[in-house]
JSON list of C-alpha atoms in Angstrom, two decimals:
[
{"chain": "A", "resi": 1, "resn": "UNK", "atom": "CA", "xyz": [144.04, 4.54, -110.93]},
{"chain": "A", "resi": 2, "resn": "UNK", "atom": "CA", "xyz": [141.16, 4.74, -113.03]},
{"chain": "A", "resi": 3, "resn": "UNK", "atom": "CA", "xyz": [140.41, 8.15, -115.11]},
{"chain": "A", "resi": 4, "resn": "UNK", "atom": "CA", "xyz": [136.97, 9.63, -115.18]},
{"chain": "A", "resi": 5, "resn": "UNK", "atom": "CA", "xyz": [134.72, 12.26, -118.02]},
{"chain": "A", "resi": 6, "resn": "UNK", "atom": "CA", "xyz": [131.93, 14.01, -117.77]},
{"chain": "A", "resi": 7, "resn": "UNK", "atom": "CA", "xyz": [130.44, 16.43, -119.36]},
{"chain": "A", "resi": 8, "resn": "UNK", "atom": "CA", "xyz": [127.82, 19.42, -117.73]},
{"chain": "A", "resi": 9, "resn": "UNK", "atom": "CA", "xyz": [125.71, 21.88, -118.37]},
{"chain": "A", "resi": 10, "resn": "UNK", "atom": "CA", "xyz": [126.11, 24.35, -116.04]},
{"chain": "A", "resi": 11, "resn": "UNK", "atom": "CA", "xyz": [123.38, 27.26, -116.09]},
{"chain": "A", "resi": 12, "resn": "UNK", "atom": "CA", "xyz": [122.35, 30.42, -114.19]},
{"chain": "A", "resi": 13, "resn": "UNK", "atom": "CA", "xyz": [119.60, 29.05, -111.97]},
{"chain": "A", "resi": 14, "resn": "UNK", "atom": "CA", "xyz": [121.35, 26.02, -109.54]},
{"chain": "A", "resi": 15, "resn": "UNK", "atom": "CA", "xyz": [124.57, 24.72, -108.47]},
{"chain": "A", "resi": 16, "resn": "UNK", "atom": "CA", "xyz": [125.58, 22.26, -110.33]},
{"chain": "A", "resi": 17, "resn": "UNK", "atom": "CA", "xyz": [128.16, 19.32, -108.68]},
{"chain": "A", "resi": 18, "resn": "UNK", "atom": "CA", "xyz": [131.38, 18.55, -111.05]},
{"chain": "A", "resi": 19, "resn": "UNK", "atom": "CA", "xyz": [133.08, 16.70, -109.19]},
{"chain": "A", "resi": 20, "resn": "UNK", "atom": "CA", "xyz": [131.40, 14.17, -106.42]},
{"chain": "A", "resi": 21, "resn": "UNK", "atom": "CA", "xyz": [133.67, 13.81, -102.97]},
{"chain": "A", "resi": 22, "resn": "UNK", "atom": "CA", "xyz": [135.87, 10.71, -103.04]},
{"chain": "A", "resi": 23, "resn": "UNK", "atom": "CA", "xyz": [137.51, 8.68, -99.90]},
{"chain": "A", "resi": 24, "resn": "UNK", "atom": "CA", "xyz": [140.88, 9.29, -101.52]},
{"chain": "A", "resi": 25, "resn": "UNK", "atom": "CA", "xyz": [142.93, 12.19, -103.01]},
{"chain": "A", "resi": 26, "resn": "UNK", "atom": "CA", "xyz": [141.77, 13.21, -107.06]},
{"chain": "A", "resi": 27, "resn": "UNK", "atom": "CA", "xyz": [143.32, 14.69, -109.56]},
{"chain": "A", "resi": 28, "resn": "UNK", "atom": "CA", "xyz": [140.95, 16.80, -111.77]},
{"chain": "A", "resi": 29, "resn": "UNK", "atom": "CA", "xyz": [141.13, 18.71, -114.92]},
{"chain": "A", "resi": 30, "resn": "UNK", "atom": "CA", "xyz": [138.32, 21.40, -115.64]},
{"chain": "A", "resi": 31, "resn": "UNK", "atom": "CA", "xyz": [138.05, 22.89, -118.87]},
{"chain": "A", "resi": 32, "resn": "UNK", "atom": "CA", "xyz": [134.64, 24.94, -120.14]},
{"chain": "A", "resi": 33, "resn": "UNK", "atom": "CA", "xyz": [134.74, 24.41, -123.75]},
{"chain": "A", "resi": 34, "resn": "UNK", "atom": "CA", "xyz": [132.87, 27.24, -124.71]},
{"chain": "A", "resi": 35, "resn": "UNK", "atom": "CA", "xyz": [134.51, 29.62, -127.87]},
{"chain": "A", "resi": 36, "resn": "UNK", "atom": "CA", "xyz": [132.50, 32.31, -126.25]},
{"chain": "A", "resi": 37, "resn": "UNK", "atom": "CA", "xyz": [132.50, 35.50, -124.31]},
{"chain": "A", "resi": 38, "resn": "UNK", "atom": "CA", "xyz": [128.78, 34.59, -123.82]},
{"chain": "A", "resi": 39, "resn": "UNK", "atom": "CA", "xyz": [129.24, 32.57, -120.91]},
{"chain": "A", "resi": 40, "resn": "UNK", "atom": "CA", "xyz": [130.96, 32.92, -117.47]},
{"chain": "A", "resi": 41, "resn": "UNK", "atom": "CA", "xyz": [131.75, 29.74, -115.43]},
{"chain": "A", "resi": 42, "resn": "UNK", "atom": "CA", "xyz": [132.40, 30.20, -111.25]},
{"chain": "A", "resi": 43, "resn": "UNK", "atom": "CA", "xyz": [133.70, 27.34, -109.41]},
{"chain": "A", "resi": 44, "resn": "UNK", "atom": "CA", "xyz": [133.74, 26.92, -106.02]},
{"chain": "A", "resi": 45, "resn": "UNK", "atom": "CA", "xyz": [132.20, 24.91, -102.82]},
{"chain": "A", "resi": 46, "resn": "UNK", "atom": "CA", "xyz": [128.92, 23.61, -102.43]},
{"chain": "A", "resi": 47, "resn": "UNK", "atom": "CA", "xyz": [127.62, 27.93, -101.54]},
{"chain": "A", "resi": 48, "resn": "UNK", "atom": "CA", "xyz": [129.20, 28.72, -104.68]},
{"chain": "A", "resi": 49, "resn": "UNK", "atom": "CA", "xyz": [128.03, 32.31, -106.15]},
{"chain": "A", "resi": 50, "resn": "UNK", "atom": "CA", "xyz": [128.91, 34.80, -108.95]},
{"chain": "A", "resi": 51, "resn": "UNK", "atom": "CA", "xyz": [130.36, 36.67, -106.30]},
{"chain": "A", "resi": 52, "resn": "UNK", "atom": "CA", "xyz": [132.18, 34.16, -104.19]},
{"chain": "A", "resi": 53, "resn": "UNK", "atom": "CA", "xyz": [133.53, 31.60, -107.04]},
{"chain": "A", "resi": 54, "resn": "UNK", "atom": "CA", "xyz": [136.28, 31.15, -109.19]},
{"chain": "A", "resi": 55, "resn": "UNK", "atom": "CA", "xyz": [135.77, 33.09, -112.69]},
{"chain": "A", "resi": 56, "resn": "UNK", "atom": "CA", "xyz": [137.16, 30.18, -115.43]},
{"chain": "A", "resi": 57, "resn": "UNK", "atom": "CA", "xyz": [137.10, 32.01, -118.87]},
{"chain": "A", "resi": 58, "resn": "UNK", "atom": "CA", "xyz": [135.85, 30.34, -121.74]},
{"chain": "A", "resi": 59, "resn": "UNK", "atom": "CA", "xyz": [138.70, 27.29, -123.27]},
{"chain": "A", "resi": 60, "resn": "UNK", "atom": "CA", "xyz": [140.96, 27.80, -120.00]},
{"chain": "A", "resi": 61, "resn": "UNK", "atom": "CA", "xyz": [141.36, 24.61, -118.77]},
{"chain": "A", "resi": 62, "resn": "UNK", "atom": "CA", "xyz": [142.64, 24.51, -114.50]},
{"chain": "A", "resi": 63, "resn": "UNK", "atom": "CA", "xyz": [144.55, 21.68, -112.94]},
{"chain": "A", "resi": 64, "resn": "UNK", "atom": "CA", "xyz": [143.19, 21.17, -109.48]},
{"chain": "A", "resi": 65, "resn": "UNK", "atom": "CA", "xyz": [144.20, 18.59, -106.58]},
{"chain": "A", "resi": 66, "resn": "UNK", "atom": "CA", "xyz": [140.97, 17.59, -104.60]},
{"chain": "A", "resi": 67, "resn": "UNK", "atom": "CA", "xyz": [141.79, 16.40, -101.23]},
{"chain": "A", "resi": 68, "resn": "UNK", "atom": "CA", "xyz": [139.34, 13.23, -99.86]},
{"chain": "A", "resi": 69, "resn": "UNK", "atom": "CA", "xyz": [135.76, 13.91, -99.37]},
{"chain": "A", "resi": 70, "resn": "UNK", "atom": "CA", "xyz": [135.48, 17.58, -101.11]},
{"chain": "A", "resi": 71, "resn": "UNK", "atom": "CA", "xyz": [134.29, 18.11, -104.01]},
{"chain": "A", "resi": 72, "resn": "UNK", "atom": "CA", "xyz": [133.65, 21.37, -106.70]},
{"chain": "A", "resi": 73, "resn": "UNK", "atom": "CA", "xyz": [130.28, 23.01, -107.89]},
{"chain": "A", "resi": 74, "resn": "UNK", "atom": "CA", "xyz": [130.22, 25.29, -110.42]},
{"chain": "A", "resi": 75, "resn": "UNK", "atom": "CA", "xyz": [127.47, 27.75, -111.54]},
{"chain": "A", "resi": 76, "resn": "UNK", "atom": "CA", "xyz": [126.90, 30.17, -114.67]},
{"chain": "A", "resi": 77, "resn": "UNK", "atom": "CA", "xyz": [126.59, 34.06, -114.68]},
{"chain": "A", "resi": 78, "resn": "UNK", "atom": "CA", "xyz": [126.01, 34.05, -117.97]},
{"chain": "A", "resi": 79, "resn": "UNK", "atom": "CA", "xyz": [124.43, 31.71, -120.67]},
{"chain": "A", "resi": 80, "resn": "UNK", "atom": "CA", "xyz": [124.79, 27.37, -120.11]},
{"chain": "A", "resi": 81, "resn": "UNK", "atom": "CA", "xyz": [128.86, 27.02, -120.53]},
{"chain": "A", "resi": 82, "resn": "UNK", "atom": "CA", "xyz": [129.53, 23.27, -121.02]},
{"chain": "A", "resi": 83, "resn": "UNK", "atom": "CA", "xyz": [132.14, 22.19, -118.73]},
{"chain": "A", "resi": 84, "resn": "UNK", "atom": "CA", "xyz": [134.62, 18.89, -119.07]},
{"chain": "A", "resi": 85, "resn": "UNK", "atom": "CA", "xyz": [136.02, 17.17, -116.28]},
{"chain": "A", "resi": 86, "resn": "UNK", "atom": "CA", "xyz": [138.71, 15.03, -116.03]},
{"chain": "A", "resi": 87, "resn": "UNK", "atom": "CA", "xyz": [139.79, 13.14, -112.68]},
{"chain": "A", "resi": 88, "resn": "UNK", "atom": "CA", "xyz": [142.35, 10.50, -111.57]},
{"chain": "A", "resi": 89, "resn": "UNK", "atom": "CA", "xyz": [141.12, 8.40, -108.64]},
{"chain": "A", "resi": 90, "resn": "UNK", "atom": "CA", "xyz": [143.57, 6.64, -106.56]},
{"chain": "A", "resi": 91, "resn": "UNK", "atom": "CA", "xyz": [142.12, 3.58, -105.97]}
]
């Protein structure tokens, strides 16, 4: 099961992909690193918005369980949070 990291820059203007679609089940961890109210991460499907996404506060870190061929996007409100992802493929 090999383990994945990235790293993103996720700003205001586009959705940005975090975690690419896979044929079988992942396990991911997303964390945005920032130490900063200055930035506000929303995850969500490829339509994510500021008013449709998840809200992940800056140094939470979410545990999620991607089922085959979806994936996550995330966008900014605020600032360019840096995000880390971790994922567990099963093949």
């Amino acid at each position: 099961m090999p383990i994945h990291s990235n790293q993103f820059a996720v700003g205001t203007a586009a959705i940005v992909q975090i975690v690419a679609p896979d044929v079988e089940p992942q396990k991911v961890w997303i964390h945005e690193s920032d130490h900063s109210a200055s930035t506000i991460l929303y995850l969500g499907n490829a339509q994510v918005t500021t008013a449709t996404g998840l809200h992940l506060h800056p140094e939470q870190t979410l545990e999620m369980d991607i089922p085959p061929n979806d994936g996550v996007w995330a966008i900014s409100g605020a600032g360019t949070p840096t995000v880390h992802v971790m994922r567990v493929t099963q093949h």
